[in-house]
Amino acid sequence: DRDRISFMYFMWTHIGALAFLAGILSVGYLGGTFDLQKIVTASMAQGFRLWIAVLMVVGLLVKMAAFGLHIWLPHAHAEAPTPISALLSPAMIGIGGYAIVRIVMTILPSSFPEISTALAIWAVITMFYGGAMALVQDDIKRLLAYSSISQMGYILLGISSFQVLGVSGSMFQYVSHGLGKGILFMMAGTIIMQAHGLRSIGRMGGLASKMPITATAALLGFLTIMGIPPTTGFISEFLIFAGSFNKAFTIGSMLRISISFLAVVSTALTAGYSLWAVKRIFFGPLPAELNGVVEAPWIVTGPLLVLGVASLVIGIYPDLVERLLLPSVKLILGG
């Protein structure tokens, strides 16, 4: 199916790219400039600004694989070579969230608040959908792919707050997700390599006794995406939820308060599929067909441990990232 899936990825990527390009060309035509700073004060009707923001955001949400625009991601991530999956999920899809902050928020600060509530709702739906789908996957790479969809919901929620806390949390989550999911996709590749192509979680079990280093790194990866202290995921999710609730109480919106509460509840799904996967892969009885499995060489396990240690270090000393993020976010939001 790889030819079909490659074409699917090509088509979805270009749907998003064309929407984003339409927004860029509209800015140039109506505003008379492509300079990011000049666009803010360019002479454009507010209605045009709003629709340009919508075009750009929808284009970038395809990149983020938000719910409804996510169809390509489980297929592409599951069928791509594992080293490519380890780049696609941690680095490439989160860049859509970064672009929303760096471009859309920067050039259209007056229009973004008008779509922020819709984005918050979209974010929570994405969080629940990705988490629920991950719970029922048997293929280890498809489980991680749906997990990535859910994690993009966290990033989108923080962005929708349009506050320094939430937006900086989203950008921190980009780093956190990159570390955690990088570990997990490399873990999946390690198991597939050592178990001679096995991908079905239902046929795994007891691998912690055979691959203790991989199991330790995988646990750190899952704890990171769950947001358990002292991993970096705790800091990023705390900032996202703080920004979301702060926005809700600032504007006095029961809808936004409900959205924030549901977002916190959705973390139970993340914990559910993460702990369930750890139990089925690494604990319990060892199937007879896996008796010959051995730990991967250090050239494979070394990068897993490096990312795991990085998650712990940044989780304990978040200022390593935040001191770089906060000034830029404050400059964009005027906070």
CSV table of C-alpha atoms in Angstrom, one decimal, residues 40-272:
chain,number,residue,atom,x,y,z
A,40,VAL,CA,0.1,44.3,11.0
A,41,THR,CA,-0.5,48.0,10.1
A,42,ALA,CA,-1.4,47.5,6.5
A,43,SER,CA,-4.7,48.8,5.2
A,44,MET,CA,-6.9,45.8,5.1
A,45,ALA,CA,-10.5,45.4,6.1
A,46,GLN,CA,-11.0,43.3,9.3
A,47,GLY,CA,-13.3,40.9,7.4
A,48,PHE,CA,-10.4,40.1,4.9
A,49,ARG,CA,-8.0,39.7,7.8
A,50,LEU,CA,-10.3,37.1,9.4
A,51,TRP,CA,-10.7,35.0,6.3
A,52,ILE,CA,-6.9,35.2,5.6
A,53,ALA,CA,-6.3,33.9,9.2
A,54,VAL,CA,-8.8,31.1,8.6
A,55,LEU,CA,-7.1,30.1,5.3
A,56,MET,CA,-3.7,30.0,6.9
A,57,VAL,CA,-4.7,28.2,10.0
A,58,VAL,CA,-6.6,25.5,8.2
A,59,GLY,CA,-3.7,25.0,5.9
A,60,LEU,CA,-1.4,24.6,8.9
A,61,LEU,CA,-3.9,22.3,10.7
A,62,VAL,CA,-3.5,19.9,7.9
A,63,LYS,CA,0.2,19.8,8.7
A,64,MET,CA,-0.6,19.3,12.4
A,65,ALA,CA,-3.1,16.5,11.5
A,66,ALA,CA,-5.9,18.0,13.6
A,67,PHE,CA,-9.1,16.0,13.7
A,68,GLY,CA,-10.8,15.9,10.3
A,69,LEU,CA,-7.6,16.8,8.6
A,70,HIS,CA,-5.6,13.9,10.0
A,71,ILE,CA,-6.5,11.1,7.6
A,72,TRP,CA,-3.0,10.9,6.1
A,73,LEU,CA,-1.0,10.7,9.3
A,74,PRO,CA,-1.7,7.2,10.7
A,75,HIS,CA,-1.1,5.7,7.3
A,76,ALA,CA,2.0,7.7,6.5
A,77,HIS,CA,3.6,7.2,9.9
A,78,ALA,CA,2.8,3.5,10.1
A,79,GLU,CA,4.2,2.7,6.6
A,80,ALA,CA,7.2,5.0,6.5
A,81,PRO,CA,10.6,3.5,7.4
A,82,THR,CA,10.9,3.9,11.2
A,83,PRO,CA,13.8,6.4,11.0
A,84,ILE,CA,11.5,8.6,8.9
A,85,SER,CA,8.6,8.1,11.3
A,86,ALA,CA,11.0,9.2,14.1
A,87,LEU,CA,11.5,12.5,12.2
A,88,LEU,CA,7.9,13.0,10.9
A,89,SER,CA,6.2,12.8,14.3
A,90,PRO,CA,8.5,14.6,16.6
A,91,ALA,CA,9.7,17.4,14.3
A,92,MET,CA,7.5,17.8,11.1
A,93,ILE,CA,3.9,17.9,12.2
A,94,GLY,CA,4.5,20.2,15.2
A,95,ILE,CA,6.0,22.8,12.9
A,96,GLY,CA,2.4,23.6,11.9
A,97,GLY,CA,1.8,24.9,15.4
A,98,TYR,CA,5.0,26.9,15.4
A,99,ALA,CA,4.0,28.5,12.1
A,100,ILE,CA,0.6,29.5,13.5
A,101,VAL,CA,2.4,31.4,16.3
A,102,ARG,CA,5.2,32.8,14.2
A,103,ILE,CA,3.2,33.8,11.2
A,104,VAL,CA,-0.6,34.0,11.8
A,105,MET,CA,-0.4,35.5,15.3
A,106,THR,CA,2.4,37.8,14.3
A,107,ILE,CA,0.7,39.4,11.2
A,108,LEU,CA,-3.0,39.1,12.2
A,109,PRO,CA,-3.1,39.7,16.0
A,110,SER,CA,-6.5,41.3,15.8
A,111,SER,CA,-8.1,38.5,13.9
A,112,PHE,CA,-6.8,35.5,15.8
A,113,PRO,CA,-8.9,36.0,19.0
A,114,GLU,CA,-12.0,35.7,16.8
A,115,ILE,CA,-11.2,32.1,15.8
A,116,SER,CA,-9.6,31.1,19.1
A,117,THR,CA,-12.7,29.5,20.7
A,118,ALA,CA,-13.3,27.4,17.6
A,119,LEU,CA,-9.6,26.3,17.7
A,120,ALA,CA,-10.0,25.4,21.4
A,121,ILE,CA,-13.0,23.2,20.6
A,122,TRP,CA,-11.1,21.6,17.7
A,123,ALA,CA,-8.1,21.0,20.0
A,124,VAL,CA,-10.1,19.1,22.6
A,125,ILE,CA,-11.9,17.0,19.9
A,126,THR,CA,-8.4,16.2,18.5
A,127,MET,CA,-7.1,15.3,22.0
A,128,PHE,CA,-10.0,12.9,22.7
A,129,TYR,CA,-10.1,11.4,19.2
A,130,GLY,CA,-6.3,10.7,19.0
A,131,GLY,CA,-6.3,9.2,22.5
A,132,ALA,CA,-9.3,7.0,21.9
A,133,MET,CA,-8.0,5.7,18.6
A,134,ALA,CA,-4.5,5.0,20.2
A,135,LEU,CA,-6.2,2.9,22.9
A,136,VAL,CA,-7.5,0.4,20.3
A,137,GLN,CA,-4.5,0.0,18.1
A,138,ASP,CA,-2.6,-3.3,17.8
A,139,ASP,CA,0.2,-2.1,15.5
A,140,ILE,CA,2.8,-0.4,17.6
A,141,LYS,CA,3.5,2.3,15.0
A,142,ARG,CA,-0.1,3.1,14.4
A,143,LEU,CA,-0.6,3.5,18.2
A,144,LEU,CA,2.2,6.1,18.2
A,145,ALA,CA,0.8,7.8,15.1
A,146,TYR,CA,-2.6,8.3,16.7
A,147,SER,CA,-0.8,9.4,19.9
A,148,SER,CA,0.8,12.2,17.8
A,149,ILE,CA,-2.6,13.4,16.7
A,150,SER,CA,-3.7,13.6,20.3
A,151,GLN,CA,-0.5,15.5,21.2
A,152,MET,CA,-1.1,18.1,18.5
A,153,GLY,CA,-4.4,18.8,20.3
A,154,TYR,CA,-2.4,19.9,23.3
A,155,ILE,CA,-0.3,22.3,21.2
A,156,LEU,CA,-3.4,23.7,19.5
A,157,LEU,CA,-5.1,24.2,22.9
A,158,GLY,CA,-2.3,26.3,24.2
A,159,ILE,CA,-2.2,28.3,21.0
A,160,SER,CA,-5.9,29.0,21.2
A,161,SER,CA,-5.5,30.6,24.6
A,162,PHE,CA,-3.8,33.6,22.9
A,163,GLN,CA,-1.9,34.2,26.2
A,164,VAL,CA,1.8,34.1,27.1
A,165,LEU,CA,1.4,31.1,29.4
A,166,GLY,CA,-0.5,29.0,27.0
A,167,VAL,CA,1.4,29.9,23.8
A,168,SER,CA,4.8,29.4,25.5
A,169,GLY,CA,3.4,26.1,26.8
A,170,SER,CA,2.5,25.0,23.3
A,171,MET,CA,6.0,25.8,22.0
A,172,PHE,CA,7.5,24.0,25.0
A,173,GLN,CA,5.2,21.1,24.1
A,174,TYR,CA,6.7,21.0,20.6
A,175,VAL,CA,10.1,20.4,22.3
A,176,SER,CA,8.6,17.9,24.8
A,177,HIS,CA,6.7,16.0,22.2
A,178,GLY,CA,9.8,15.9,20.0
A,179,LEU,CA,11.8,14.3,22.8
A,180,GLY,CA,9.1,11.8,23.9
A,181,LYS,CA,7.9,10.7,20.5
A,182,GLY,CA,11.4,10.5,19.2
A,183,ILE,CA,12.2,8.0,22.0
A,184,LEU,CA,9.0,6.0,21.3
A,185,PHE,CA,9.4,5.8,17.5
A,186,MET,CA,13.0,4.7,17.9
A,187,MET,CA,11.8,2.2,20.6
A,188,ALA,CA,9.3,0.8,18.1
A,189,GLY,CA,12.0,0.6,15.4
A,190,THR,CA,14.4,-1.2,17.9
A,191,ILE,CA,11.7,-3.8,18.7
A,192,ILE,CA,10.8,-4.3,15.1
A,193,MET,CA,14.5,-4.8,14.2
A,194,GLN,CA,15.3,-7.1,17.1
A,195,ALA,CA,12.0,-9.1,16.8
A,196,HIS,CA,12.5,-9.6,13.1
A,197,GLY,CA,9.7,-7.4,11.9
A,198,LEU,CA,7.1,-8.0,14.6
A,199,ARG,CA,4.7,-5.0,15.0
A,200,SER,CA,1.7,-6.5,16.7
A,201,ILE,CA,1.4,-5.5,20.3
A,202,GLY,CA,-0.8,-8.5,21.0
A,203,ARG,CA,2.0,-10.8,20.1
A,204,MET,CA,4.5,-9.1,22.4
A,205,GLY,CA,5.1,-9.3,26.2
A,206,GLY,CA,7.9,-9.7,28.7
A,207,LEU,CA,10.4,-7.8,26.6
A,208,ALA,CA,11.7,-5.8,29.6
A,209,SER,CA,13.7,-8.9,30.6
A,210,LYS,CA,15.2,-9.2,27.2
A,211,MET,CA,15.6,-5.5,26.4
A,212,PRO,CA,15.9,-3.6,29.7
A,213,ILE,CA,17.6,-0.5,28.2
A,214,THR,CA,14.9,-0.1,25.5
A,215,ALA,CA,12.2,-0.7,28.1
A,216,THR,CA,13.6,2.0,30.4
A,217,ALA,CA,13.9,4.5,27.6
A,218,ALA,CA,10.4,3.7,26.4
A,219,LEU,CA,9.0,4.3,29.9
A,220,LEU,CA,10.7,7.7,29.9
A,221,GLY,CA,9.1,8.4,26.5
A,222,PHE,CA,5.7,7.5,27.7
A,223,LEU,CA,6.0,9.4,30.9
A,224,THR,CA,7.0,12.5,28.9
A,225,ILE,CA,3.9,12.4,26.7
A,226,MET,CA,1.8,11.7,29.8
A,227,GLY,CA,3.2,14.8,31.4
A,228,ILE,CA,4.5,13.1,34.5
A,229,PRO,CA,7.1,15.1,36.6
A,230,PRO,CA,10.0,15.5,36.4
A,231,THR,CA,9.9,15.0,32.7
A,232,THR,CA,9.6,18.0,30.3
A,233,GLY,CA,6.0,17.0,29.5
A,234,PHE,CA,4.8,18.0,32.9
A,235,ILE,CA,6.1,21.6,32.4
A,236,SER,CA,4.6,22.0,28.9
A,237,GLU,CA,1.2,20.6,29.8
A,238,PHE,CA,1.1,22.6,33.0
A,239,LEU,CA,1.7,25.8,31.1
A,240,ILE,CA,-0.9,24.9,28.4
A,241,PHE,CA,-3.6,24.1,30.9
A,242,ALA,CA,-2.7,27.2,33.0
A,243,GLY,CA,-3.0,29.4,29.9
A,244,SER,CA,-6.3,27.8,28.9
A,245,PHE,CA,-7.9,28.3,32.3
A,246,ASN,CA,-6.5,31.7,32.7
A,247,LYS,CA,-8.0,32.7,29.3
A,248,ALA,CA,-11.4,31.2,30.3
A,249,PHE,CA,-11.6,33.0,33.7
A,250,THR,CA,-10.3,36.3,32.2
A,251,ILE,CA,-13.1,36.5,29.6
A,252,GLY,CA,-15.6,34.8,32.0
A,253,SER,CA,-16.6,32.2,29.5
A,254,MET,CA,-18.3,29.0,30.8
A,255,LEU,CA,-17.7,27.4,27.4
A,256,ARG,CA,-13.9,28.0,27.6
A,257,ILE,CA,-13.9,26.8,31.2
A,258,SER,CA,-15.7,23.6,30.1
A,259,ILE,CA,-13.2,23.2,27.2
A,260,SER,CA,-10.3,23.5,29.6
A,261,PHE,CA,-11.8,21.0,32.0
A,262,LEU,CA,-12.4,18.5,29.3
A,263,ALA,CA,-8.8,19.0,28.1
A,264,VAL,CA,-7.5,18.0,31.5
A,265,VAL,CA,-9.8,15.0,31.5
A,266,SER,CA,-8.4,13.9,28.2
A,267,THR,CA,-5.0,13.3,29.8
A,268,ALA,CA,-6.5,10.1,31.3
A,269,LEU,CA,-6.7,8.7,27.8
A,270,THR,CA,-3.0,9.5,27.3
A,271,ALA,CA,-2.2,7.7,30.5
A,272,GLY,CA,-4.5,4.8,29.5
